[in-house]
Coordinates of C-alpha atoms and ligand atoms in Angstrom, one line a residue:
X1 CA -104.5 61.5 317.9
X2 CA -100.9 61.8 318.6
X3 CA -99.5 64.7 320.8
X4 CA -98.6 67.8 319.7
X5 CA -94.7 68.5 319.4
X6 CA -95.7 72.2 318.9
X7 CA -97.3 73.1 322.2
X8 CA -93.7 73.9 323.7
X9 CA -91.6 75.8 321.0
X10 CA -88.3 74.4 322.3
X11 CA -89.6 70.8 321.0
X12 CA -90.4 73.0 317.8
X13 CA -87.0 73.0 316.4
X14 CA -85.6 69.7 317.5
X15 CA -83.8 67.6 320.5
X16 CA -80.7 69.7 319.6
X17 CA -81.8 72.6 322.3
X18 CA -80.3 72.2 325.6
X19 CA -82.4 74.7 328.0
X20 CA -85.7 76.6 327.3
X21 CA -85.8 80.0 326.3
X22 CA -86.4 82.7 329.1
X23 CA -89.6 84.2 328.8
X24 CA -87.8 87.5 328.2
X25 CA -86.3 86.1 325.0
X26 CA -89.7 84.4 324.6
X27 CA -91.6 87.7 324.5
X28 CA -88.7 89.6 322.7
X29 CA -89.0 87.2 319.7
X30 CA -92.5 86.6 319.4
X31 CA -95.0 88.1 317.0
X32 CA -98.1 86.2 317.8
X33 CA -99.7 89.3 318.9
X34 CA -99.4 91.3 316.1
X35 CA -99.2 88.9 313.4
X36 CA -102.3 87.2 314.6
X37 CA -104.2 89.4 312.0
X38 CA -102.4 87.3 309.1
X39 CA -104.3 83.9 310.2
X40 CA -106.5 84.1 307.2
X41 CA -104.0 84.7 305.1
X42 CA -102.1 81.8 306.7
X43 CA -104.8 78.9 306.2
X44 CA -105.8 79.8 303.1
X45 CA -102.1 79.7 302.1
X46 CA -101.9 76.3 303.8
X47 CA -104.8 74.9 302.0
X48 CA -103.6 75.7 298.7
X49 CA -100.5 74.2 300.2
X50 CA -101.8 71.0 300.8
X51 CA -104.2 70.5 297.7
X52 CA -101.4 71.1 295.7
X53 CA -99.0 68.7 297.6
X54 CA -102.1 66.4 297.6
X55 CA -102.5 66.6 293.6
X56 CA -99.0 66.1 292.9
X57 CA -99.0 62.5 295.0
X58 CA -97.2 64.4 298.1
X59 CA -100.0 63.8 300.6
X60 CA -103.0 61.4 300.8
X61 CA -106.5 62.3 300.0
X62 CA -106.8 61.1 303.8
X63 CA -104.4 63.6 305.3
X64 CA -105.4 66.1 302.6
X65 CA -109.4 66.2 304.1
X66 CA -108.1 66.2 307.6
X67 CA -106.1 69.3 307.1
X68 CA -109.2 70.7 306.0
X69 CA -111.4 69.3 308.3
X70 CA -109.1 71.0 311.1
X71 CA -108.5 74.6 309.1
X72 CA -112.2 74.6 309.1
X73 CA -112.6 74.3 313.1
X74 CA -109.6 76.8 313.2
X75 CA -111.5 79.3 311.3
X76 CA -114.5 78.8 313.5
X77 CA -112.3 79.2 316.5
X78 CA -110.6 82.2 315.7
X79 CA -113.7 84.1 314.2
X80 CA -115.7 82.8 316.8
X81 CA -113.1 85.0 319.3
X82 CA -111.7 81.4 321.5
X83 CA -108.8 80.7 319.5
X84 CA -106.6 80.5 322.5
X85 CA -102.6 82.8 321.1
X86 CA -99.8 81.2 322.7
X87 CA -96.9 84.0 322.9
X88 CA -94.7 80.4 323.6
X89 CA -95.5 79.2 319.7
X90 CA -93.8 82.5 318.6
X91 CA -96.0 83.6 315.6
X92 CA -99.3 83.0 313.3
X93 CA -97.6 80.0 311.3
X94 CA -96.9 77.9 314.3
X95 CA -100.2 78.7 316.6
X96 CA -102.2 77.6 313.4
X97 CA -100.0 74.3 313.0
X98 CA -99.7 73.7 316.5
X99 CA -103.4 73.5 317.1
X100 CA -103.8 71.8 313.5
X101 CA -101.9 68.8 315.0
X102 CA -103.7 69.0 318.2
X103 CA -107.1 68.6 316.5
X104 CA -105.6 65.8 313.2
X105 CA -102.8 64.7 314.3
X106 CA -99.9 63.4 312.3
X107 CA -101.8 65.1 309.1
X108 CA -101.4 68.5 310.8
X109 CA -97.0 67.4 310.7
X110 CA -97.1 66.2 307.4
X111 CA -98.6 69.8 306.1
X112 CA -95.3 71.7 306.8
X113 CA -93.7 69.2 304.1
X114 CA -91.9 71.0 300.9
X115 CA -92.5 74.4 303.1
X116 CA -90.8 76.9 305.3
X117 CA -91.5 79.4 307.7
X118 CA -89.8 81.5 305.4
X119 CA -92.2 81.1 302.3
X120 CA -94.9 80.4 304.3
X121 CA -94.4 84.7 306.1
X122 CA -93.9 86.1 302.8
X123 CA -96.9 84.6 301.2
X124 CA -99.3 85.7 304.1
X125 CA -98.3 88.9 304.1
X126 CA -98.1 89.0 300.0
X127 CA -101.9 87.7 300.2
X128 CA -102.9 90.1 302.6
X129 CA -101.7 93.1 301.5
X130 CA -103.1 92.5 298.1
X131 CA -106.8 92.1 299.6
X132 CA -105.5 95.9 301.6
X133 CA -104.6 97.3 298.5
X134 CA -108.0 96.2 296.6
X135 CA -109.5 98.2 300.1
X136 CA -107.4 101.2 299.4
X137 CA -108.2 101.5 295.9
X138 CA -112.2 101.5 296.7
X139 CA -111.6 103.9 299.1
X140 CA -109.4 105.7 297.1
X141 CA -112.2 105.8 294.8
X142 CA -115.0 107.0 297.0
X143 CA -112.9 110.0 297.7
X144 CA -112.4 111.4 294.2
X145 CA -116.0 110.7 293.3
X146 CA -117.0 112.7 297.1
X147 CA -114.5 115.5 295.6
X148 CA -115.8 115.3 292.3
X149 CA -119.5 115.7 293.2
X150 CA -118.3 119.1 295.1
X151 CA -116.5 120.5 292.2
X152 CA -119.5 120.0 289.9
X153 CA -121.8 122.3 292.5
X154 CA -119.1 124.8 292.0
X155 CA -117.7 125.4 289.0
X156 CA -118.4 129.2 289.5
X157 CA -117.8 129.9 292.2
X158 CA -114.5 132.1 292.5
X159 CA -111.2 132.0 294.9
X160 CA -107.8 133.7 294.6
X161 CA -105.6 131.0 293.6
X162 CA -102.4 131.5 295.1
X163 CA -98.6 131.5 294.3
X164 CA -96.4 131.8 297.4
X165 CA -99.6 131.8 299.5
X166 CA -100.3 135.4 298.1
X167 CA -103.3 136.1 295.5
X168 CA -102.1 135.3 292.0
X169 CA -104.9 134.1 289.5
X170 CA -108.4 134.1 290.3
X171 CA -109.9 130.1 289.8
X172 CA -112.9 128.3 290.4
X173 CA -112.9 126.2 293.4
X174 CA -113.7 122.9 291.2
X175 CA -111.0 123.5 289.8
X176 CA -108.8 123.5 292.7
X177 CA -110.6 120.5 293.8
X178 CA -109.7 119.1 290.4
X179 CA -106.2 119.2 291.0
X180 CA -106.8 117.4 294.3
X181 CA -108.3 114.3 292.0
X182 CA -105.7 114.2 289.3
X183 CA -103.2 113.6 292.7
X184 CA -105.3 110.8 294.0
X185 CA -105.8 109.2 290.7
X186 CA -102.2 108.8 290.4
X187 CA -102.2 107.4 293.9
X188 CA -104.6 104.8 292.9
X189 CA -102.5 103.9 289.4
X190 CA -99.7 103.6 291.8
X191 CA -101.2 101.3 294.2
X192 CA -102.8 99.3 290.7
X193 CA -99.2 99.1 289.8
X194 CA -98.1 97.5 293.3
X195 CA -100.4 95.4 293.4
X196 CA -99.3 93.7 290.5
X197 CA -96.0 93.1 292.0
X198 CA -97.2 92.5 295.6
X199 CA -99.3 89.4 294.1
X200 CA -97.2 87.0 293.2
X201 CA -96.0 83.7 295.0
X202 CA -93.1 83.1 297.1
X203 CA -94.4 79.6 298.7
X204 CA -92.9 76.5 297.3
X205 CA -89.0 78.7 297.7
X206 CA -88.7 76.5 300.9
X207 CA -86.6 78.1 303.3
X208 CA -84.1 79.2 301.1
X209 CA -83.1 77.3 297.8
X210 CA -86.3 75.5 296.5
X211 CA -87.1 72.3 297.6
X212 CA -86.4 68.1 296.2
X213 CA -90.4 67.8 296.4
X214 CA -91.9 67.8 293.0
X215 CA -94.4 70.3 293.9
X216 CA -96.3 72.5 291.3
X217 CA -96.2 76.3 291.9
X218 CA -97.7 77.3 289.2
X219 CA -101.1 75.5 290.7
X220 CA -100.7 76.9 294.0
X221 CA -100.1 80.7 292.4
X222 CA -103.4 79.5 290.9
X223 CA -105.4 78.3 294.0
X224 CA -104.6 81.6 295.6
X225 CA -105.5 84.2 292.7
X226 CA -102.2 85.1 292.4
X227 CA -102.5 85.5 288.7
X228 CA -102.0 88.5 286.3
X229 CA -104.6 90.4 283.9
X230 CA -104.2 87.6 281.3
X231 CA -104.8 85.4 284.4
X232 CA -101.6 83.6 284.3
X233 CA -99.9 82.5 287.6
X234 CA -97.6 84.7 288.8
X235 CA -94.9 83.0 290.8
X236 CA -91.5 84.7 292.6
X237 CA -88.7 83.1 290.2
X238 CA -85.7 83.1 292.6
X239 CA -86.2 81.0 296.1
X240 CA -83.2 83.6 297.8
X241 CA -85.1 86.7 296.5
X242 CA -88.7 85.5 297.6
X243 CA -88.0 84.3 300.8
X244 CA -85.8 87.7 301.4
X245 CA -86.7 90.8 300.0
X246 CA -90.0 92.7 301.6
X247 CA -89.7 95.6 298.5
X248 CA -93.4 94.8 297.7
X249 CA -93.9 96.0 301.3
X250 CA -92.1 99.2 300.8
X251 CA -93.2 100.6 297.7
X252 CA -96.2 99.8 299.2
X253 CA -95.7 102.0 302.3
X254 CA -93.7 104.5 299.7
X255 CA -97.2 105.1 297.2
X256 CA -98.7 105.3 300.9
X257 CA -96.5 108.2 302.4
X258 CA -97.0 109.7 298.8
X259 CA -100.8 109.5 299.1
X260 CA -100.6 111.0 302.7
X261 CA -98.5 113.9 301.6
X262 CA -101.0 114.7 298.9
X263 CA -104.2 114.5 302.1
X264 CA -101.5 116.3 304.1
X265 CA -101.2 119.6 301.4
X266 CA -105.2 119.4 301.3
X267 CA -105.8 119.4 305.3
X268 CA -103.0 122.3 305.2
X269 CA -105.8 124.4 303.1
X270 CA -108.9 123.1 304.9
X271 CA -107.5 123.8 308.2
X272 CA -106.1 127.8 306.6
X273 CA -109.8 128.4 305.2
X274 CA -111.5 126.9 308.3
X275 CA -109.8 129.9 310.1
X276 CA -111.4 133.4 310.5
X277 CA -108.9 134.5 308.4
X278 CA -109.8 133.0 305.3
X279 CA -113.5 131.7 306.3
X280 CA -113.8 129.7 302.9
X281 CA -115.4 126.9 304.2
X282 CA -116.8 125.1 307.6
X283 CA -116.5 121.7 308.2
X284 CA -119.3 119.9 309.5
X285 CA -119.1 119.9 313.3
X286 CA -118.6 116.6 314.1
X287 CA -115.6 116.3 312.6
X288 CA -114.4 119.1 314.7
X289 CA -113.4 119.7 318.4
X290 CA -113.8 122.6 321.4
X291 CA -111.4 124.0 323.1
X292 CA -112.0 123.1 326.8
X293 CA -110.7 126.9 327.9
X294 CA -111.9 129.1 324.6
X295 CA -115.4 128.9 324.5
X296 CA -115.7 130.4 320.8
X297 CA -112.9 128.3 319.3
X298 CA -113.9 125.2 316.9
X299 CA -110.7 123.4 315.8
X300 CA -110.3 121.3 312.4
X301 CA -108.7 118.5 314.3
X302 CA -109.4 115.9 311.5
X303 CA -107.2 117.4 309.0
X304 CA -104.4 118.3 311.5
X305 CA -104.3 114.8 312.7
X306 CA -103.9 113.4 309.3
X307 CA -101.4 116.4 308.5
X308 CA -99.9 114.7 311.5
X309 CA -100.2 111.0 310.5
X310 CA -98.5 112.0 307.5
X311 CA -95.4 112.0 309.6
X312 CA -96.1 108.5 311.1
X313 CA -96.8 107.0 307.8
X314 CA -93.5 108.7 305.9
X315 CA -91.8 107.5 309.1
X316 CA -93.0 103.8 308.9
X317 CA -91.3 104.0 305.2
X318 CA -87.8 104.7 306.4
X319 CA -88.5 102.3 309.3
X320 CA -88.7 99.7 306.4
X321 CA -86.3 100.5 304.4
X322 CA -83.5 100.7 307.2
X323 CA -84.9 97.4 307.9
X324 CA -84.3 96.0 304.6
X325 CA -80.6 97.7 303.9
X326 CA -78.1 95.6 305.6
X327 CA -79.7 92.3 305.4
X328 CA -77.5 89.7 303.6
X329 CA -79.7 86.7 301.6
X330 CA -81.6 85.4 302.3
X331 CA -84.1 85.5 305.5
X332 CA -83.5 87.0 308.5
X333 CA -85.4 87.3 311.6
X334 CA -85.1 90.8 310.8
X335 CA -88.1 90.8 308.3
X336 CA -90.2 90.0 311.6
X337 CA -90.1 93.8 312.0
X338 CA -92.0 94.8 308.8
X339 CA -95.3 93.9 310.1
X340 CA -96.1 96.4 313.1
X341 CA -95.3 99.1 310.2
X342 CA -97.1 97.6 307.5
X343 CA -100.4 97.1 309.5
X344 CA -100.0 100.7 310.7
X345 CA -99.9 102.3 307.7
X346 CA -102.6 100.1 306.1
X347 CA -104.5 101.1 309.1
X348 CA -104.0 104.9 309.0
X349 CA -104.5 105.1 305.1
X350 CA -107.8 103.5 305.7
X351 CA -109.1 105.3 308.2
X352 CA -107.7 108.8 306.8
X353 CA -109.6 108.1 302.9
X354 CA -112.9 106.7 304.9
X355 CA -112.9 109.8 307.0
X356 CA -112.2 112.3 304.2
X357 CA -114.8 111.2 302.1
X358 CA -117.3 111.6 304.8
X359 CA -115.7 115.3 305.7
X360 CA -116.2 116.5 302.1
X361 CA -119.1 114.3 300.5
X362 CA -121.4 114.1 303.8
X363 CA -123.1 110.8 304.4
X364 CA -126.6 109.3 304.3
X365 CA -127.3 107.0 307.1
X366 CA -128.9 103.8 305.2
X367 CA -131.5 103.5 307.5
X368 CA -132.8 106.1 308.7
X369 CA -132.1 108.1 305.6
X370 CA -130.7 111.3 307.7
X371 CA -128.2 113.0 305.7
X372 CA -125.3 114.9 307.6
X373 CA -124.1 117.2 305.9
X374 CA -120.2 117.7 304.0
X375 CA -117.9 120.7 303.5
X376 CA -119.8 123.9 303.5
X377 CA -118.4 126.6 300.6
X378 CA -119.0 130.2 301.7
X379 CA -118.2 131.8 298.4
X380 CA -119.2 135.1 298.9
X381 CA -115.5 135.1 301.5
X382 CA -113.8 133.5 299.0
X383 CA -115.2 136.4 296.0
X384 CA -114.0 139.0 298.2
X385 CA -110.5 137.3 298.6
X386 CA -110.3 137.0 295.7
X387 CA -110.9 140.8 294.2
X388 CA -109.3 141.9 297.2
X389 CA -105.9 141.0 296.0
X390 CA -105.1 142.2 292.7
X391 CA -106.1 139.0 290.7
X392 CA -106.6 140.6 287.6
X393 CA -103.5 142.0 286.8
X394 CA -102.0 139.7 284.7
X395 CA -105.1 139.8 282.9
X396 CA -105.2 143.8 282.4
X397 CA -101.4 142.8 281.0
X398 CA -102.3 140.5 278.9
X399 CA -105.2 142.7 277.7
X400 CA -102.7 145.3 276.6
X401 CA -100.6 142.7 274.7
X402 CA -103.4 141.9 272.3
X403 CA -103.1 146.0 272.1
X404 CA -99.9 145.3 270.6
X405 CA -97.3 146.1 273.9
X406 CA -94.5 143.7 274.6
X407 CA -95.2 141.8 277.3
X408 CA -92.6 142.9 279.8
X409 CA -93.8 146.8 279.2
X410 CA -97.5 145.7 280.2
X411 CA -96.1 144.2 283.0
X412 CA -94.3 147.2 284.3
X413 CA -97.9 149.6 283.5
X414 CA -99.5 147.2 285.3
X415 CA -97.3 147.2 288.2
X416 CA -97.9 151.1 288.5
X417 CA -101.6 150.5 288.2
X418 CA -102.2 148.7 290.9
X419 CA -99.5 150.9 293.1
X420 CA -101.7 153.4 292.2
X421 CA -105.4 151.9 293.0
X422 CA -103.6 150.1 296.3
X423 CA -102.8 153.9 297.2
X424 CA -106.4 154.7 296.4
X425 CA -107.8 151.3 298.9
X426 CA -109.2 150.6 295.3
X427 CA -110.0 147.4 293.1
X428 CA -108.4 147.6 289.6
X429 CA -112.0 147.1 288.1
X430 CA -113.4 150.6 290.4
X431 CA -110.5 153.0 288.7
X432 CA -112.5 154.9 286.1
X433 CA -111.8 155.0 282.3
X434 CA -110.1 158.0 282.6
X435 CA -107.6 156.9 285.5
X436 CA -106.8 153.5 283.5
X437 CA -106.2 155.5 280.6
X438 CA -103.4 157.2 282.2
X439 CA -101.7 154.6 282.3
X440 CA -102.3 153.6 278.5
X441 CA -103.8 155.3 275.9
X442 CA -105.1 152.0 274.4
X443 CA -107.2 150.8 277.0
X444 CA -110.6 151.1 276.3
X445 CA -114.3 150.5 278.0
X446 CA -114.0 146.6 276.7
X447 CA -111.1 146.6 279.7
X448 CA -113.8 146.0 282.3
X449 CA -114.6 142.6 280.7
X450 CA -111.2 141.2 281.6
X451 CA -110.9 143.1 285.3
X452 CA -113.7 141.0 287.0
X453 CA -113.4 137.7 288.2
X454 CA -115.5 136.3 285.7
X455 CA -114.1 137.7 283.0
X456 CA -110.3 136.1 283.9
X457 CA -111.7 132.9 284.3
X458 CA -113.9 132.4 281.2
X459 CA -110.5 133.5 279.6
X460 CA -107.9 131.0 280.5
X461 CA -109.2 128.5 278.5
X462 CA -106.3 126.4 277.6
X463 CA -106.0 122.9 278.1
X464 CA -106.1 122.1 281.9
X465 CA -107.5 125.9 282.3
X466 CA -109.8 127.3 284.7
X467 CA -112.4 128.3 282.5
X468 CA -115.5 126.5 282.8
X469 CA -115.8 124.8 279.6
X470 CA -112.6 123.5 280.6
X471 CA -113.7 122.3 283.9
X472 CA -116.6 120.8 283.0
X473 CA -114.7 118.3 280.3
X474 CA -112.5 117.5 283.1
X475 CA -115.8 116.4 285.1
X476 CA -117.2 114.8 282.7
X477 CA -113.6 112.4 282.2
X478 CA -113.0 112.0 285.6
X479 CA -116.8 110.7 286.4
X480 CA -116.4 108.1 283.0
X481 CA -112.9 107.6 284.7
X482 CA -114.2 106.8 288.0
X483 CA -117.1 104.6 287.1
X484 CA -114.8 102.4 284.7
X485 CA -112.6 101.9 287.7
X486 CA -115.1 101.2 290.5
X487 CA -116.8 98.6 288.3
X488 CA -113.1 96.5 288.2
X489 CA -113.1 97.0 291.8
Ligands
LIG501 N1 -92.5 85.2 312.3 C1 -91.5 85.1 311.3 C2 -91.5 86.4 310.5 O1 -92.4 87.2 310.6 C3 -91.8 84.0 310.4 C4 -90.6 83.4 309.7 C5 -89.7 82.8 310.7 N2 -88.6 82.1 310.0 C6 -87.5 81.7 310.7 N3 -86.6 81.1 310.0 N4 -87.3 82.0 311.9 O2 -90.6 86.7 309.7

């Protein structure tokens, strides 16, 4: 075994250093401890690495079984918690290599051949984040089917939709759930769509302009699963753009903020229905908190704390792309500041879909079999809300438009309607016959049909409507939806 020209970074580069680094510099460059969480990533990138330069005549079968000989013990090392980090070999790349050579020698120096640094980082993090977003979309996928499962238990039950956060239209609550999965589905098409550009192969760019090794790309694109539907290889086709450009890495974060702005608007309305105000719904206790001074108080702090990590996540997408804006080709030590941002949001998506699910769905412990239960509907609070405010009037409108009025006129003996009943503290539906005659001749006893609840939502049964029928088709494609998907997951 020869030594190790890694285990002091200095001797990394070359003789052509004149003094150490201080260990200020040392710490200010390094990103051992946060890009540690690559390492898998890393040696599986280096084995395809090395089978490939192996297959094409590059390196010996000898050197080639050593490198994996010594990934292997790496692996062990690191799982096994006793990999020791050094924040002096800077990063992932070189604390793998470094102890590579340590335990095989000159093989471990001969497996940085026809590579860089700067393919090497892209591809890890390319790798990686793939595997995340195949995470993300599972998860992504629990959640609709934990939302879906809710609306079908409540297709009638009744709430005043809102325009302007003031009663507009009554709706069933699935439905308003609905809308919640048709956001999230487009989440999950967007993330299906980056990942097709995230997985694709940088390695083989060298550090900048391609490299005089006859490697094969193609193979190690292969080796890696870095291949399209058709499964074709799918390989970065300019060695300045692949080494360089981290946009994968913000569209990525971009879908993300997106996806958080859509779980932001939905804690918004849990955490306005949680309150007495509204009382639509409780959320099971343990997802909330006490106050430590108001003894009655019981605070949605899940749904505020993602409202809040919204922020964070949004912010982490700016971070990124002020990061990217200035930077000339190709590399720059710059693109070291994408991970802490990346891993973050990957981090906070996860968590924030995992614990959503749980909130609304419930969960079954798999041993014992003790169920806990998910959002609770009080629907006779959200009935009252909903007669409360006038709902109906656009349907007593448009019941006197089928009497033959112009629209704008039924609008304006509406409006004096309910002036009238709000002077009264009356519902549109408790005027008598008589009184709603006054304000048209027309209207008859059938008028009572369209001023309740039910009657206004059976009614809007256009495409995408509230009316059950409606809903119920839209169950029944989003369940086919979701099962097609989860099976390709
Ligand atoms: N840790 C570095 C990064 O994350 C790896 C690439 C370093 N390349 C270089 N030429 N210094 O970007």
């Amino acid at each position: 075994m020869t030594t190790n020209s890694l285990d002091q970074k200095s001797q990394a580069w070359s003789g052509l250093f004149t003094e150490p680094m201080s260990e200020l510099v040392q710490r200010y460059t390094a990103s051992v401890f946060f890009d540690q969480r690559l390492w898998k990533a890393d040696i599986q990138g280096s084995l395809a690495h090395a089978q490939m330069l192996f297959e094409c005549g590059i390196l010996s079968a000898e050197d080639f079984a050593s490198i994996q000989r010594g990934m292997a013990l790496i692996t062990e090392e690191i799982e096994g918690g006793h990999f020791e980090w050094k924040l002096a070999l800077e990063d992932v790349h070189l604390n793998i290599e470094a102890r590579l050579t340590q335990l095989v020698g000159d093989a471990g120096k001969r497996l940085h051949t026809a590579r860089s640094r700067n393919d090497q980082v892209a591809t890890d993090v390319r790798l990686w984040l793939s595997a995340e977003i195949d995470l993300i979309l599972l998860l992504l996928n629990d959640l609709q089917a934990a939302l879906l499962a809710l609306a079908e238990k409540n297709i009638d039950v009744i709430l005043p939709g809102f325009t302007h956060l003031q009663v507009a239209q009554p709706v069933s609550f699935a439905h308003h759930l609905l809308a919640y999965i048709e956001m999230f589905s487009r989440d999950a098409q967007r993330m299906q769509e980056i990942k097709a550009r995230t997985n694709c192969l940088p390695l083989g760019s060298a550090a900048l302009a391609g490299t005089s090794y006859p490697i094969n790309r193609l193979r190690v694109a292969e080796l890696l699963g870095m291949v399209n539907a058709l499964g074709e290889p799918q390989v970065c086709q300019n060695s300045l753009d692949a080494v360089s450009d981290r946009d994968f890495a913000i569209e990525f974060t971009s879908a993300c903020s997106l996806l958080m702005v859509h779980i932001s608007r939905m804690s918004e309305e849990l955490v306005l229905w949680m309150s007495q105000n509204f009382a639509f719904i409780q959320i099971a206790d343990r997802f909330t908190t006490g106050s430590s001074i108001m003894p009655q108080k019981k605070n949605p702090d899940v749904p505020e704390l993602a409202r809040g990590k919204t922020g964070r996540v949004v912010g982490h997408l700016m971070g990124l792309l002020m990061l990217m804006k200035a930077q000339p080709l190709a590399y720059n030590k710059d693109n070291q500041e994408d991970k802490e941002p990346l891993f973050d949001t990957v981090d906070t998506v996860k968590d924030t879909l995992r614990i959503f699910a749980q909130m609304i769905a419930g969960e079954k412990d798999p041993i014992t079999g003790v169920e806990s239960g998910g959002l609770r509907v009080q629907k006779e609070a959200m009935q009252t809300a909903a007669l409360k405010g006038y709902a109906t009037a656009t349907d007593l409108a448009d019941y006197l438009v089928k009497k033959g009025l112009p629209f704008r006129d039924a609008h304006e003996t509406v409006a004096l309607a309910v002036k009238q009943s709000m002077k009264q503290g009356k519902a549109l539906s408790d005027l008598t016959l008589q009184e709603l005659q006054s304000f048209h001749p027309s209207i008859e006893a059938d008028v009572y049909a369209v001023l309740s609840l039910e009657g206004s939502l059976h009614s809007r049964m256009s495409l995408g409507g509230t009316a059950p029928d409606q809903i119920k088709s839209q169950i029944q494609r989003h369940a086919l939806r979701l099962q097609k998907e989860s099976a390709c997951l």
